[in-house]
mmCIF file of C-alpha atoms in Angstrom:
data_model
loop_
_atom_site.group_PDB
_atom_site.id
_atom_site.type_symbol
_atom_site.label_atom_id
_atom_site.label_comp_id
_atom_site.label_asym_id
_atom_site.label_seq_id
_atom_site.Cartn_x
_atom_site.Cartn_y
_atom_site.Cartn_z
ATOM 1 C CA MET D 1 12.145 -22.150 23.524
ATOM 2 C CA LYS D 2 13.132 -19.230 21.296
ATOM 3 C CA THR D 3 12.998 -21.463 18.230
ATOM 4 C CA HIS D 4 9.433 -22.487 19.053
ATOM 5 C CA LEU D 5 8.429 -18.864 19.564
ATOM 6 C CA GLU D 6 9.829 -17.954 16.151
ATOM 7 C CA ASP D 7 8.243 -20.965 14.434
ATOM 8 C CA TYR D 8 4.782 -20.041 15.670
ATOM 9 C CA MET D 9 5.327 -16.379 14.799
ATOM 10 C CA ARG D 10 6.381 -17.337 11.264
ATOM 11 C CA ARG D 11 3.118 -19.235 10.945
ATOM 12 C CA ALA D 12 1.256 -16.114 12.096
ATOM 13 C CA ILE D 13 3.136 -14.029 9.508
ATOM 14 C CA MET D 14 2.162 -16.477 6.769
ATOM 15 C CA LEU D 15 -1.499 -16.232 7.812
ATOM 16 C CA ALA D 16 -1.375 -12.439 7.807
ATOM 17 C CA GLU D 17 0.029 -12.351 4.265
ATOM 18 C CA GLN D 18 -3.070 -14.082 2.907
ATOM 19 C CA ALA D 19 -5.098 -10.888 3.275
ATOM 20 C CA ARG D 20 -2.687 -8.533 1.509
ATOM 21 C CA GLY D 21 -4.704 -5.961 -0.410
ATOM 22 C CA TRP D 22 -7.944 -6.536 1.494
ATOM 23 C CA THR D 23 -7.352 -4.900 4.881
ATOM 24 C CA ASN D 24 -6.355 -1.328 3.899
ATOM 25 C CA PRO D 25 -6.234 1.009 5.739
ATOM 26 C CA ASN D 26 -5.981 -1.562 8.523
ATOM 27 C CA PRO D 27 -2.804 -3.600 9.050
ATOM 28 C CA LEU D 28 -2.104 -7.189 8.098
ATOM 29 C CA VAL D 29 -2.233 -9.300 11.272
ATOM 30 C CA GLY D 30 -2.009 -13.032 11.933
ATOM 31 C CA CYS D 31 -2.625 -14.971 15.162
ATOM 32 C CA VAL D 32 -1.722 -18.506 16.238
ATOM 33 C CA ILE D 33 -2.924 -19.954 19.559
ATOM 34 C CA VAL D 34 -0.870 -22.757 21.098
ATOM 35 C CA LYS D 35 -1.711 -24.988 24.078
ATOM 36 C CA GLU D 36 0.448 -27.797 25.427
ATOM 37 C CA GLY D 37 2.712 -27.611 22.382
ATOM 38 C CA GLU D 38 -0.108 -27.878 19.833
ATOM 39 C CA ILE D 39 -1.692 -25.240 17.616
ATOM 40 C CA ILE D 40 -5.354 -25.202 18.640
ATOM 41 C CA ALA D 41 -6.546 -22.126 16.745
ATOM 42 C CA GLU D 42 -5.509 -19.763 13.971
ATOM 43 C CA GLY D 43 -6.866 -16.592 12.480
ATOM 44 C CA TYR D 44 -5.994 -13.477 10.561
ATOM 45 C CA HIS D 45 -7.565 -10.120 9.786
ATOM 46 C CA GLN D 46 -9.228 -10.978 6.487
ATOM 47 C CA ARG D 47 -10.893 -7.750 5.352
ATOM 48 C CA TYR D 48 -11.286 -4.179 6.502
ATOM 49 C CA GLY D 49 -14.254 -3.872 8.842
ATOM 50 C CA GLU D 50 -14.270 -7.576 9.745
ATOM 51 C CA TRP D 51 -12.959 -9.298 12.894
ATOM 52 C CA HIS D 52 -9.314 -8.839 13.787
ATOM 53 C CA ALA D 53 -6.882 -11.762 13.852
ATOM 54 C CA GLU D 54 -7.108 -12.580 17.577
ATOM 55 C CA ARG D 55 -10.888 -12.519 17.576
ATOM 56 C CA ASN D 56 -11.042 -14.703 14.459
ATOM 57 C CA ALA D 57 -8.679 -17.234 16.026
ATOM 58 C CA ILE D 58 -10.484 -17.410 19.377
ATOM 59 C CA LEU D 59 -14.039 -17.412 18.047
ATOM 60 C CA ASN D 60 -13.233 -20.042 15.418
ATOM 61 C CA SER D 61 -11.518 -22.345 17.916
ATOM 62 C CA GLN D 62 -13.107 -25.689 18.696
ATOM 63 C CA ASN D 63 -10.954 -25.903 21.831
ATOM 64 C CA ASP D 64 -10.828 -24.171 25.200
ATOM 65 C CA VAL D 65 -8.130 -21.517 24.884
ATOM 66 C CA ARG D 66 -7.824 -20.909 28.625
ATOM 67 C CA GLY D 67 -4.172 -21.154 29.658
ATOM 68 C CA ALA D 68 -2.949 -21.016 26.040
ATOM 69 C CA THR D 69 -0.342 -18.789 24.387
ATOM 70 C CA ALA D 70 -1.362 -16.402 21.610
ATOM 71 C CA TYR D 71 1.222 -15.428 18.985
ATOM 72 C CA VAL D 72 0.233 -12.178 17.298
ATOM 73 C CA THR D 73 2.185 -10.327 14.589
ATOM 74 C CA LEU D 74 1.013 -6.917 15.890
ATOM 75 C CA GLU D 75 0.244 -5.636 19.378
ATOM 76 C CA PRO D 76 -3.443 -6.361 20.160
ATOM 77 C CA CYS D 77 -5.750 -3.379 19.877
ATOM 78 C CA CYS D 78 -7.317 -2.015 23.062
ATOM 79 C CA HIS D 79 -9.842 0.453 21.653
ATOM 80 C CA HIS D 80 -13.282 0.324 20.084
ATOM 81 C CA GLY D 81 -13.225 0.898 16.323
ATOM 82 C CA ARG D 82 -15.302 -0.981 13.793
ATOM 83 C CA THR D 83 -14.757 -4.025 16.006
ATOM 84 C CA PRO D 84 -14.350 -4.481 19.802
ATOM 85 C CA PRO D 85 -10.891 -4.520 21.435
ATOM 86 C CA CYS D 86 -8.935 -7.747 20.988
ATOM 87 C CA SER D 87 -7.179 -7.223 24.328
ATOM 88 C CA ASP D 88 -10.520 -7.551 26.140
ATOM 89 C CA LEU D 89 -11.244 -10.902 24.489
ATOM 90 C CA LEU D 90 -7.765 -12.281 25.233
ATOM 91 C CA ILE D 91 -8.292 -11.442 28.919
ATOM 92 C CA GLU D 92 -11.876 -12.700 28.985
ATOM 93 C CA ARG D 93 -10.971 -16.091 27.482
ATOM 94 C CA GLY D 94 -8.103 -16.696 29.894
ATOM 95 C CA ILE D 95 -5.118 -16.523 27.573
ATOM 96 C CA LYS D 96 -2.009 -17.031 29.726
ATOM 97 C CA THR D 97 0.731 -15.567 27.493
ATOM 98 C CA VAL D 98 0.712 -13.204 24.520
ATOM 99 C CA VAL D 99 3.746 -13.146 22.207
ATOM 100 C CA ILE D 100 3.907 -9.992 20.073
ATOM 101 C CA GLY D 101 5.890 -9.310 16.897
ATOM 102 C CA SER D 102 5.405 -5.651 15.907
ATOM 103 C CA ARG D 103 4.623 -2.778 18.225
ATOM 104 C CA ASP D 104 1.620 -0.746 17.093
ATOM 105 C CA PRO D 105 2.441 2.961 16.452
ATOM 106 C CA ASN D 106 -1.261 3.831 16.389
ATOM 107 C CA PRO D 107 -1.657 6.437 19.184
ATOM 108 C CA LEU D 108 -4.827 4.618 20.260
ATOM 109 C CA VAL D 109 -2.735 1.501 20.981
ATOM 110 C CA ALA D 110 1.038 2.240 21.165
ATOM 111 C CA GLY D 111 1.887 0.107 24.191
ATOM 112 C CA LYS D 112 -1.527 0.424 25.815
ATOM 113 C CA GLY D 113 -2.637 -2.978 24.529
ATOM 114 C CA ALA D 114 0.394 -4.740 25.975
ATOM 115 C CA ASN D 115 0.050 -2.837 29.271
ATOM 116 C CA GLN D 116 -3.612 -3.784 29.611
ATOM 117 C CA LEU D 117 -2.712 -7.443 29.169
ATOM 118 C CA ARG D 118 0.047 -7.231 31.779
ATOM 119 C CA GLN D 119 -2.259 -5.516 34.261
ATOM 120 C CA ALA D 120 -4.682 -8.414 33.821
ATOM 121 C CA GLY D 121 -1.931 -10.849 34.816
ATOM 122 C CA ILE D 122 -1.067 -12.043 31.301
ATOM 123 C CA GLU D 123 2.599 -12.603 30.467
ATOM 124 C CA VAL D 124 3.574 -10.479 27.472
ATOM 125 C CA ILE D 125 6.654 -11.212 25.357
ATOM 126 C CA GLU D 126 7.426 -8.528 22.776
ATOM 127 C CA ASP D 127 9.583 -8.099 19.668
ATOM 128 C CA VAL D 128 9.662 -11.746 18.545
ATOM 129 C CA LEU D 129 10.674 -11.621 14.847
ATOM 130 C CA ARG D 130 9.894 -7.927 14.996
ATOM 131 C CA GLU D 131 11.775 -7.083 11.792
ATOM 132 C CA GLU D 132 9.890 -9.746 9.813
ATOM 133 C CA CYS D 133 6.576 -8.673 11.346
ATOM 134 C CA ASP D 134 7.298 -5.003 10.626
ATOM 135 C CA LYS D 135 7.793 -5.896 6.951
ATOM 136 C CA LEU D 136 4.128 -6.865 6.786
ATOM 137 C CA ASN D 137 2.939 -3.316 7.339
ATOM 138 C CA PRO D 138 5.094 -0.448 6.013
ATOM 139 C CA ILE D 139 1.928 1.059 4.506
ATOM 140 C CA PHE D 140 -0.012 0.941 7.772
ATOM 141 C CA PHE D 141 2.891 2.255 9.859
ATOM 142 C CA HIS D 142 3.428 5.181 7.473
ATOM 143 C CA TYR D 143 -0.250 6.066 7.167
ATOM 144 C CA ILE D 144 -1.125 5.809 10.862
ATOM 145 C CA GLN D 145 1.749 8.141 11.771
ATOM 146 C CA THR D 146 1.539 10.687 8.937
ATOM 147 C CA LYS D 147 -2.103 10.477 7.779
ATOM 148 C CA ARG D 148 -0.732 10.494 4.219
ATOM 149 C CA PRO D 149 -0.611 7.665 1.669
ATOM 150 C CA TYR D 150 2.483 5.500 1.361
ATOM 151 C CA VAL D 151 3.746 6.068 -2.202
ATOM 152 C CA LEU D 152 5.205 3.457 -4.551
ATOM 153 C CA LEU D 153 6.727 4.717 -7.809
ATOM 154 C CA LYS D 154 6.618 1.995 -10.462
ATOM 155 C CA TYR D 155 8.006 2.056 -13.983
ATOM 156 C CA ALA D 156 9.209 -0.350 -16.656
ATOM 157 C CA MET D 157 12.206 0.373 -18.851
ATOM 158 C CA THR D 158 14.544 -1.233 -21.336
ATOM 159 C CA ALA D 159 18.067 -2.242 -20.347
ATOM 160 C CA ASP D 160 19.265 1.118 -21.718
ATOM 161 C CA GLY D 161 16.815 3.042 -19.548
ATOM 162 C CA LYS D 162 13.993 3.905 -21.959
ATOM 163 C CA ILE D 163 10.267 3.777 -21.197
ATOM 164 C CA ALA D 164 9.329 4.233 -24.861
ATOM 165 C CA THR D 165 10.971 4.262 -28.255
ATOM 166 C CA SER D 166 11.910 7.509 -30.003
ATOM 167 C CA GLY D 167 8.664 7.030 -31.949
ATOM 168 C CA GLY D 168 6.651 6.900 -28.715
ATOM 169 C CA GLN D 169 5.874 3.167 -28.614
ATOM 170 C CA SER D 170 5.712 1.766 -25.086
ATOM 171 C CA LYS D 171 3.599 -1.418 -25.363
ATOM 172 C CA TRP D 172 4.905 -3.744 -24.276
ATOM 173 C CA ILE D 173 8.327 -3.165 -22.776
ATOM 174 C CA THR D 174 8.078 -5.994 -20.251
ATOM 175 C CA GLY D 175 6.809 -9.549 -20.665
ATOM 176 C CA GLU D 176 3.538 -11.128 -19.586
ATOM 177 C CA GLN D 177 4.763 -12.333 -16.200
ATOM 178 C CA ALA D 178 6.013 -8.900 -15.190
ATOM 179 C CA ARG D 179 2.753 -7.313 -16.307
ATOM 180 C CA ALA D 180 0.810 -9.891 -14.297
ATOM 181 C CA ASN D 181 2.908 -9.006 -11.259
ATOM 182 C CA VAL D 182 1.920 -5.354 -11.679
ATOM 183 C CA GLN D 183 -1.740 -6.399 -11.521
ATOM 184 C CA ILE D 184 -1.053 -7.938 -8.110
ATOM 185 C CA THR D 185 0.540 -4.691 -6.961
ATOM 186 C CA ARG D 186 -2.502 -2.741 -8.143
ATOM 187 C CA HIS D 187 -4.650 -5.039 -6.000
ATOM 188 C CA GLN D 188 -2.432 -4.414 -2.971
ATOM 189 C CA TYR D 189 -2.465 -0.605 -3.153
ATOM 190 C CA SER D 190 -5.512 1.517 -2.367
ATOM 191 C CA SER D 191 -5.064 3.879 -5.301
ATOM 192 C CA ILE D 192 -3.219 4.291 -8.587
ATOM 193 C CA MET D 193 -2.264 7.578 -10.247
ATOM 194 C CA VAL D 194 -1.134 8.718 -13.681
ATOM 195 C CA GLY D 195 -0.724 12.115 -15.280
ATOM 196 C CA VAL D 196 -3.128 13.436 -17.879
ATOM 197 C CA ASP D 197 -0.490 12.967 -20.612
ATOM 198 C CA THR D 198 -0.665 9.201 -19.998
ATOM 199 C CA VAL D 199 -4.457 9.334 -20.322
ATOM 200 C CA LEU D 200 -4.213 11.251 -23.596
ATOM 201 C CA ALA D 201 -1.554 8.916 -25.012
ATOM 202 C CA ASP D 202 -2.762 5.486 -23.810
ATOM 203 C CA ASP D 203 -6.404 5.840 -22.653
ATOM 204 C CA PRO D 204 -5.754 3.345 -19.822
ATOM 205 C CA MET D 205 -8.277 1.604 -17.567
ATOM 206 C CA LEU D 206 -5.965 1.476 -14.525
ATOM 207 C CA ASN D 207 -7.859 -1.412 -12.960
ATOM 208 C CA SER D 208 -6.397 -4.623 -11.593
ATOM 209 C CA ARG D 209 -6.929 -7.571 -13.892
ATOM 210 C CA MET D 210 -5.837 -10.057 -11.247
ATOM 211 C CA PRO D 211 -8.661 -12.588 -10.629
ATOM 212 C CA ASN D 212 -10.938 -11.541 -7.747
ATOM 213 C CA ALA D 213 -8.951 -8.350 -7.232
ATOM 214 C CA LYS D 214 -9.758 -5.408 -5.028
ATOM 215 C CA GLN D 215 -9.825 -2.449 -7.391
ATOM 216 C CA PRO D 216 -7.694 0.620 -6.641
ATOM 217 C CA VAL D 217 -9.115 4.128 -6.648
ATOM 218 C CA ARG D 218 -8.024 5.622 -9.978
ATOM 219 C CA ILE D 219 -6.516 9.101 -9.833
ATOM 220 C CA VAL D 220 -5.558 11.422 -12.684
ATOM 221 C CA CYS D 221 -3.244 14.336 -12.001
ATOM 222 C CA ASP D 222 -4.697 16.868 -14.443
ATOM 223 C CA SER D 223 -3.882 20.483 -13.610
ATOM 224 C CA SER D 224 -5.880 22.046 -16.474
ATOM 225 C CA LEU D 225 -8.683 19.451 -16.551
ATOM 226 C CA ARG D 226 -7.960 18.091 -20.026
ATOM 227 C CA THR D 227 -9.059 14.490 -19.437
ATOM 228 C CA PRO D 228 -11.417 13.589 -22.322
ATOM 229 C CA LEU D 229 -14.989 12.858 -21.306
ATOM 230 C CA GLU D 230 -14.902 9.921 -23.738
ATOM 231 C CA SER D 231 -11.847 8.365 -22.040
ATOM 232 C CA LYS D 232 -12.167 4.933 -20.470
ATOM 233 C CA LEU D 233 -11.490 6.375 -17.037
ATOM 234 C CA VAL D 234 -14.415 8.790 -17.225
ATOM 235 C CA GLN D 235 -16.761 6.381 -18.958
ATOM 236 C CA THR D 236 -16.241 3.695 -16.298
ATOM 237 C CA ALA D 237 -16.152 5.983 -13.245
ATOM 238 C CA LYS D 238 -19.411 4.579 -11.857
ATOM 239 C CA GLU D 239 -17.891 1.106 -11.932
ATOM 240 C CA TYR D 240 -14.463 2.046 -10.553
ATOM 241 C CA ARG D 241 -13.994 4.961 -8.176
ATOM 242 C CA THR D 242 -12.195 7.707 -10.091
ATOM 243 C CA ILE D 243 -10.702 11.001 -8.906
ATOM 244 C CA ILE D 244 -9.302 13.835 -10.997
ATOM 245 C CA ALA D 245 -6.933 16.181 -9.152
ATOM 246 C CA THR D 246 -6.866 19.595 -10.764
ATOM 247 C CA LEU D 247 -6.313 23.328 -10.357
ATOM 248 C CA ASN D 248 -9.388 24.090 -12.452
ATOM 249 C CA ASP D 249 -12.165 25.455 -10.216
ATOM 250 C CA ASP D 250 -14.882 25.813 -12.872
ATOM 251 C CA SER D 251 -17.878 24.147 -11.194
ATOM 252 C CA GLN D 252 -19.762 23.866 -14.492
ATOM 253 C CA LYS D 253 -16.891 21.968 -16.062
ATOM 254 C CA HIS D 254 -16.636 19.825 -12.929
ATOM 255 C CA GLN D 255 -20.273 18.856 -13.358
ATOM 256 C CA LEU D 256 -19.579 17.367 -16.784
ATOM 257 C CA TYR D 257 -17.257 14.856 -15.136
ATOM 258 C CA GLN D 258 -19.368 14.394 -12.027
ATOM 259 C CA ASN D 259 -22.282 13.344 -14.238
ATOM 260 C CA PHE D 260 -20.210 10.259 -15.080
ATOM 261 C CA GLY D 261 -19.357 9.617 -11.414
ATOM 262 C CA VAL D 262 -15.910 11.235 -11.387
ATOM 263 C CA GLU D 263 -14.853 12.973 -8.169
ATOM 264 C CA ILE D 264 -13.051 16.286 -8.604
ATOM 265 C CA VAL D 265 -10.407 17.342 -6.084
ATOM 266 C CA VAL D 266 -9.100 20.894 -6.429
ATOM 267 C CA THR D 267 -5.634 21.281 -4.936
ATOM 268 C CA GLN D 268 -3.246 24.089 -4.213
ATOM 269 C CA ALA D 269 -0.875 25.052 -7.012
ATOM 270 C CA LYS D 270 2.865 24.581 -7.203
ATOM 271 C CA ASP D 271 4.595 25.977 -10.294
ATOM 272 C CA LYS D 272 1.150 26.172 -11.933
ATOM 273 C CA ARG D 273 0.611 22.422 -11.451
ATOM 274 C CA VAL D 274 -1.158 20.244 -8.926
ATOM 275 C CA ASP D 275 0.706 20.417 -5.619
ATOM 276 C CA LEU D 276 1.348 16.734 -4.915
ATOM 277 C CA ASP D 277 2.050 17.414 -1.251
ATOM 278 C CA ASP D 278 -1.377 19.008 -0.861
ATOM 279 C CA LEU D 279 -2.969 16.214 -2.873
ATOM 280 C CA LEU D 280 -1.495 13.581 -0.552
ATOM 281 C CA GLN D 281 -2.921 15.392 2.456
ATOM 282 C CA LYS D 282 -6.353 15.371 0.839
ATOM 283 C CA LEU D 283 -6.139 11.694 -0.179
ATOM 284 C CA GLY D 284 -5.066 10.740 3.330
ATOM 285 C CA ALA D 285 -8.078 12.575 4.755
ATOM 286 C CA MET D 286 -10.251 10.424 2.457
ATOM 287 C CA GLY D 287 -8.864 7.265 4.077
ATOM 288 C CA ILE D 288 -6.615 6.388 1.134
ATOM 289 C CA ASP D 289 -3.540 4.831 2.759
ATOM 290 C CA SER D 290 -1.409 3.976 -0.274
ATOM 291 C CA LEU D 291 -0.723 5.279 -3.760
ATOM 292 C CA LEU D 292 0.854 3.541 -6.750
ATOM 293 C CA ILE D 293 2.260 6.035 -9.262
ATOM 294 C CA GLU D 294 2.362 4.482 -12.698
ATOM 295 C CA GLY D 295 3.125 7.060 -15.050
ATOM 296 C CA GLY D 296 4.462 9.616 -17.156
ATOM 297 C CA SER D 297 8.046 10.758 -16.808
ATOM 298 C CA ASN D 298 6.919 14.295 -15.920
ATOM 299 C CA LEU D 299 4.638 13.102 -13.111
ATOM 300 C CA ASN D 300 7.424 10.831 -11.894
ATOM 301 C CA PHE D 301 9.772 13.799 -11.629
ATOM 302 C CA SER D 302 7.116 15.860 -9.863
ATOM 303 C CA ALA D 303 6.806 13.075 -7.281
ATOM 304 C CA LEU D 304 10.590 12.948 -6.944
ATOM 305 C CA GLU D 305 10.815 16.721 -6.561
ATOM 306 C CA ALA D 306 7.984 16.786 -4.016
ATOM 307 C CA GLY D 307 9.765 14.183 -1.883
ATOM 308 C CA ILE D 308 6.681 11.976 -1.548
ATOM 309 C CA ILE D 309 8.122 8.642 -2.748
ATOM 310 C CA ASN D 310 8.534 5.861 -0.168
ATOM 311 C CA ARG D 311 9.369 2.922 -2.426
ATOM 312 C CA VAL D 312 10.403 2.229 -6.017
ATOM 313 C CA HIS D 313 9.650 -0.702 -8.320
ATOM 314 C CA CYS D 314 11.868 -0.660 -11.405
ATOM 315 C CA TYR D 315 11.208 -3.354 -14.016
ATOM 316 C CA ILE D 316 14.058 -3.865 -16.468
ATOM 317 C CA ALA D 317 13.388 -5.608 -19.793
ATOM 318 C CA PRO D 318 16.157 -7.348 -21.784
ATOM 319 C CA LYS D 319 15.824 -4.920 -24.693
ATOM 320 C CA LEU D 320 17.807 -2.033 -26.151
ATOM 321 C CA VAL D 321 16.143 0.709 -28.180
ATOM 322 C CA GLY D 322 18.459 3.744 -27.992
ATOM 323 C CA GLY D 323 17.467 7.214 -29.121
ATOM 324 C CA VAL D 324 18.444 10.546 -27.619
ATOM 325 C CA SER D 325 14.800 11.640 -27.732
ATOM 326 C CA ALA D 326 13.406 8.384 -26.310
ATOM 327 C CA LYS D 327 11.881 9.030 -22.874
ATOM 328 C CA THR D 328 13.499 7.899 -19.664
ATOM 329 C CA PRO D 329 11.509 6.968 -16.525
ATOM 330 C CA ILE D 330 11.944 10.318 -14.793
ATOM 331 C CA GLY D 331 11.788 13.443 -16.913
ATOM 332 C CA GLY D 332 11.332 17.067 -15.935
ATOM 333 C CA GLN D 333 14.274 19.315 -15.169
ATOM 334 C CA GLY D 334 16.019 16.656 -13.145
ATOM 335 C CA ILE D 335 18.224 17.027 -10.103
ATOM 336 C CA GLU D 336 21.208 19.270 -10.845
ATOM 337 C CA ILE D 337 23.434 18.325 -7.902
ATOM 338 C CA LEU D 338 24.236 14.637 -7.471
ATOM 339 C CA ALA D 339 24.345 15.006 -3.689
ATOM 340 C CA ASN D 340 20.646 15.909 -3.822
ATOM 341 C CA ALA D 341 19.642 12.708 -5.635
ATOM 342 C CA LEU D 342 16.943 10.584 -4.040
ATOM 343 C CA LYS D 343 18.843 7.774 -2.339
ATOM 344 C CA LEU D 344 17.519 4.226 -2.317
ATOM 345 C CA LYS D 345 18.233 1.375 0.105
ATOM 346 C CA ASN D 346 17.495 -2.277 0.899
ATOM 347 C CA PRO D 347 17.378 -3.539 -2.690
ATOM 348 C CA GLN D 348 15.509 -6.732 -3.414
ATOM 349 C CA ILE D 349 16.148 -8.233 -6.834
ATOM 350 C CA SER D 350 13.724 -10.669 -8.462
ATOM 351 C CA LEU D 351 13.686 -12.388 -11.837
ATOM 352 C CA ILE D 352 10.108 -12.321 -13.153
ATOM 353 C CA GLY D 353 9.929 -14.208 -16.407
ATOM 354 C CA GLU D 354 12.460 -12.577 -18.701
ATOM 355 C CA ASP D 355 12.475 -9.304 -16.764
ATOM 356 C CA ILE D 356 14.207 -8.074 -13.603
ATOM 357 C CA LEU D 357 12.388 -6.295 -10.771
ATOM 358 C CA LEU D 358 14.418 -3.960 -8.569
ATOM 359 C CA ASP D 359 12.501 -3.191 -5.372
ATOM 360 C CA TYR D 360 13.941 -0.329 -3.286
ATOM 361 C CA GLU D 361 12.977 1.605 -0.195
ATOM 362 C CA VAL D 362 13.658 5.329 -0.173
ATOM 363 C CA GLU D 363 16.449 6.433 2.176
ATOM 364 C CA THR D 364 16.171 10.209 2.039
ATOM 365 C CA LYS D 365 13.916 12.899 0.660
ATOM 366 C CA VAL D 366 15.189 15.043 -2.195
ATOM 367 C CA GLU D 367 16.311 18.580 -1.390
ATOM 368 C CA LYS D 368 13.741 21.118 -2.525
#
């Protein structure tokens, strides 16, 4: 019996994964409905604002679901949001048993969905493949509980730890397959941020070039508002949502950027620079649930120092360049005491083309 439960839940997990990048700030959720040992309906939450997984499965079913078992990767919602509660529909259509993977930490749900189902006489089985189901939604779980974006720090370096040569060349450290993988990550995260030094040096677009991608909100951390008006980011701000975070409060200068469609966010100061902690609070209030930091060793250190990093992607290229002055991924003053280093856990190692991807979760926050 347990094996069957897990098999159906794995199918629901696979369905949920298909929408990665499209549901933010909502979670990824899959649903499989089984009756008399046969799958009679399937569904998943496809895009933010559209039907949830359970409703998609039930409404798309060609069969009577009364008396069936629904396998859902996340506890069914029981509140009115952009869509009606899924718990109501499960009760209304006569579902007999609901098997749940993850528990929903959203205060509007948090056990209330499961309790409503039980009170309606539905058998509820919880925590089936919970760890695997939880892995679908670290971004959602973090955002719903903190109201701040989940932060991924990504960088690419040579095998001797350099992100550029001593002459400043950085294109391209990694191969085509690794760079294509980064485009997928850009699609999956709601926003992407670089420092103004990266804009001045590389004039990047910061869009996802993955086919049919969802484009991230582009953010420049620019304390003194030095981003050139002729930069690609400013010139394309009406096509791709673009935010500049700054300490500069000159409304006339702001207007120059706003004329191109750029949004200006003035933050609190920390050491005469944008306070990243304050910036995250402001981004979270805008509904931005995730942030990919792609750049500049100084910005990377600021993120490390601020203790805002949740995950790290380190691409390692099979190259050696040397050079005492060649930049390393994280610059700044650095951490003086080894015991205060940001600790990483749960490494996942992938070979992507000729490059290696180290994927870590953050274990602790750095001492301030």
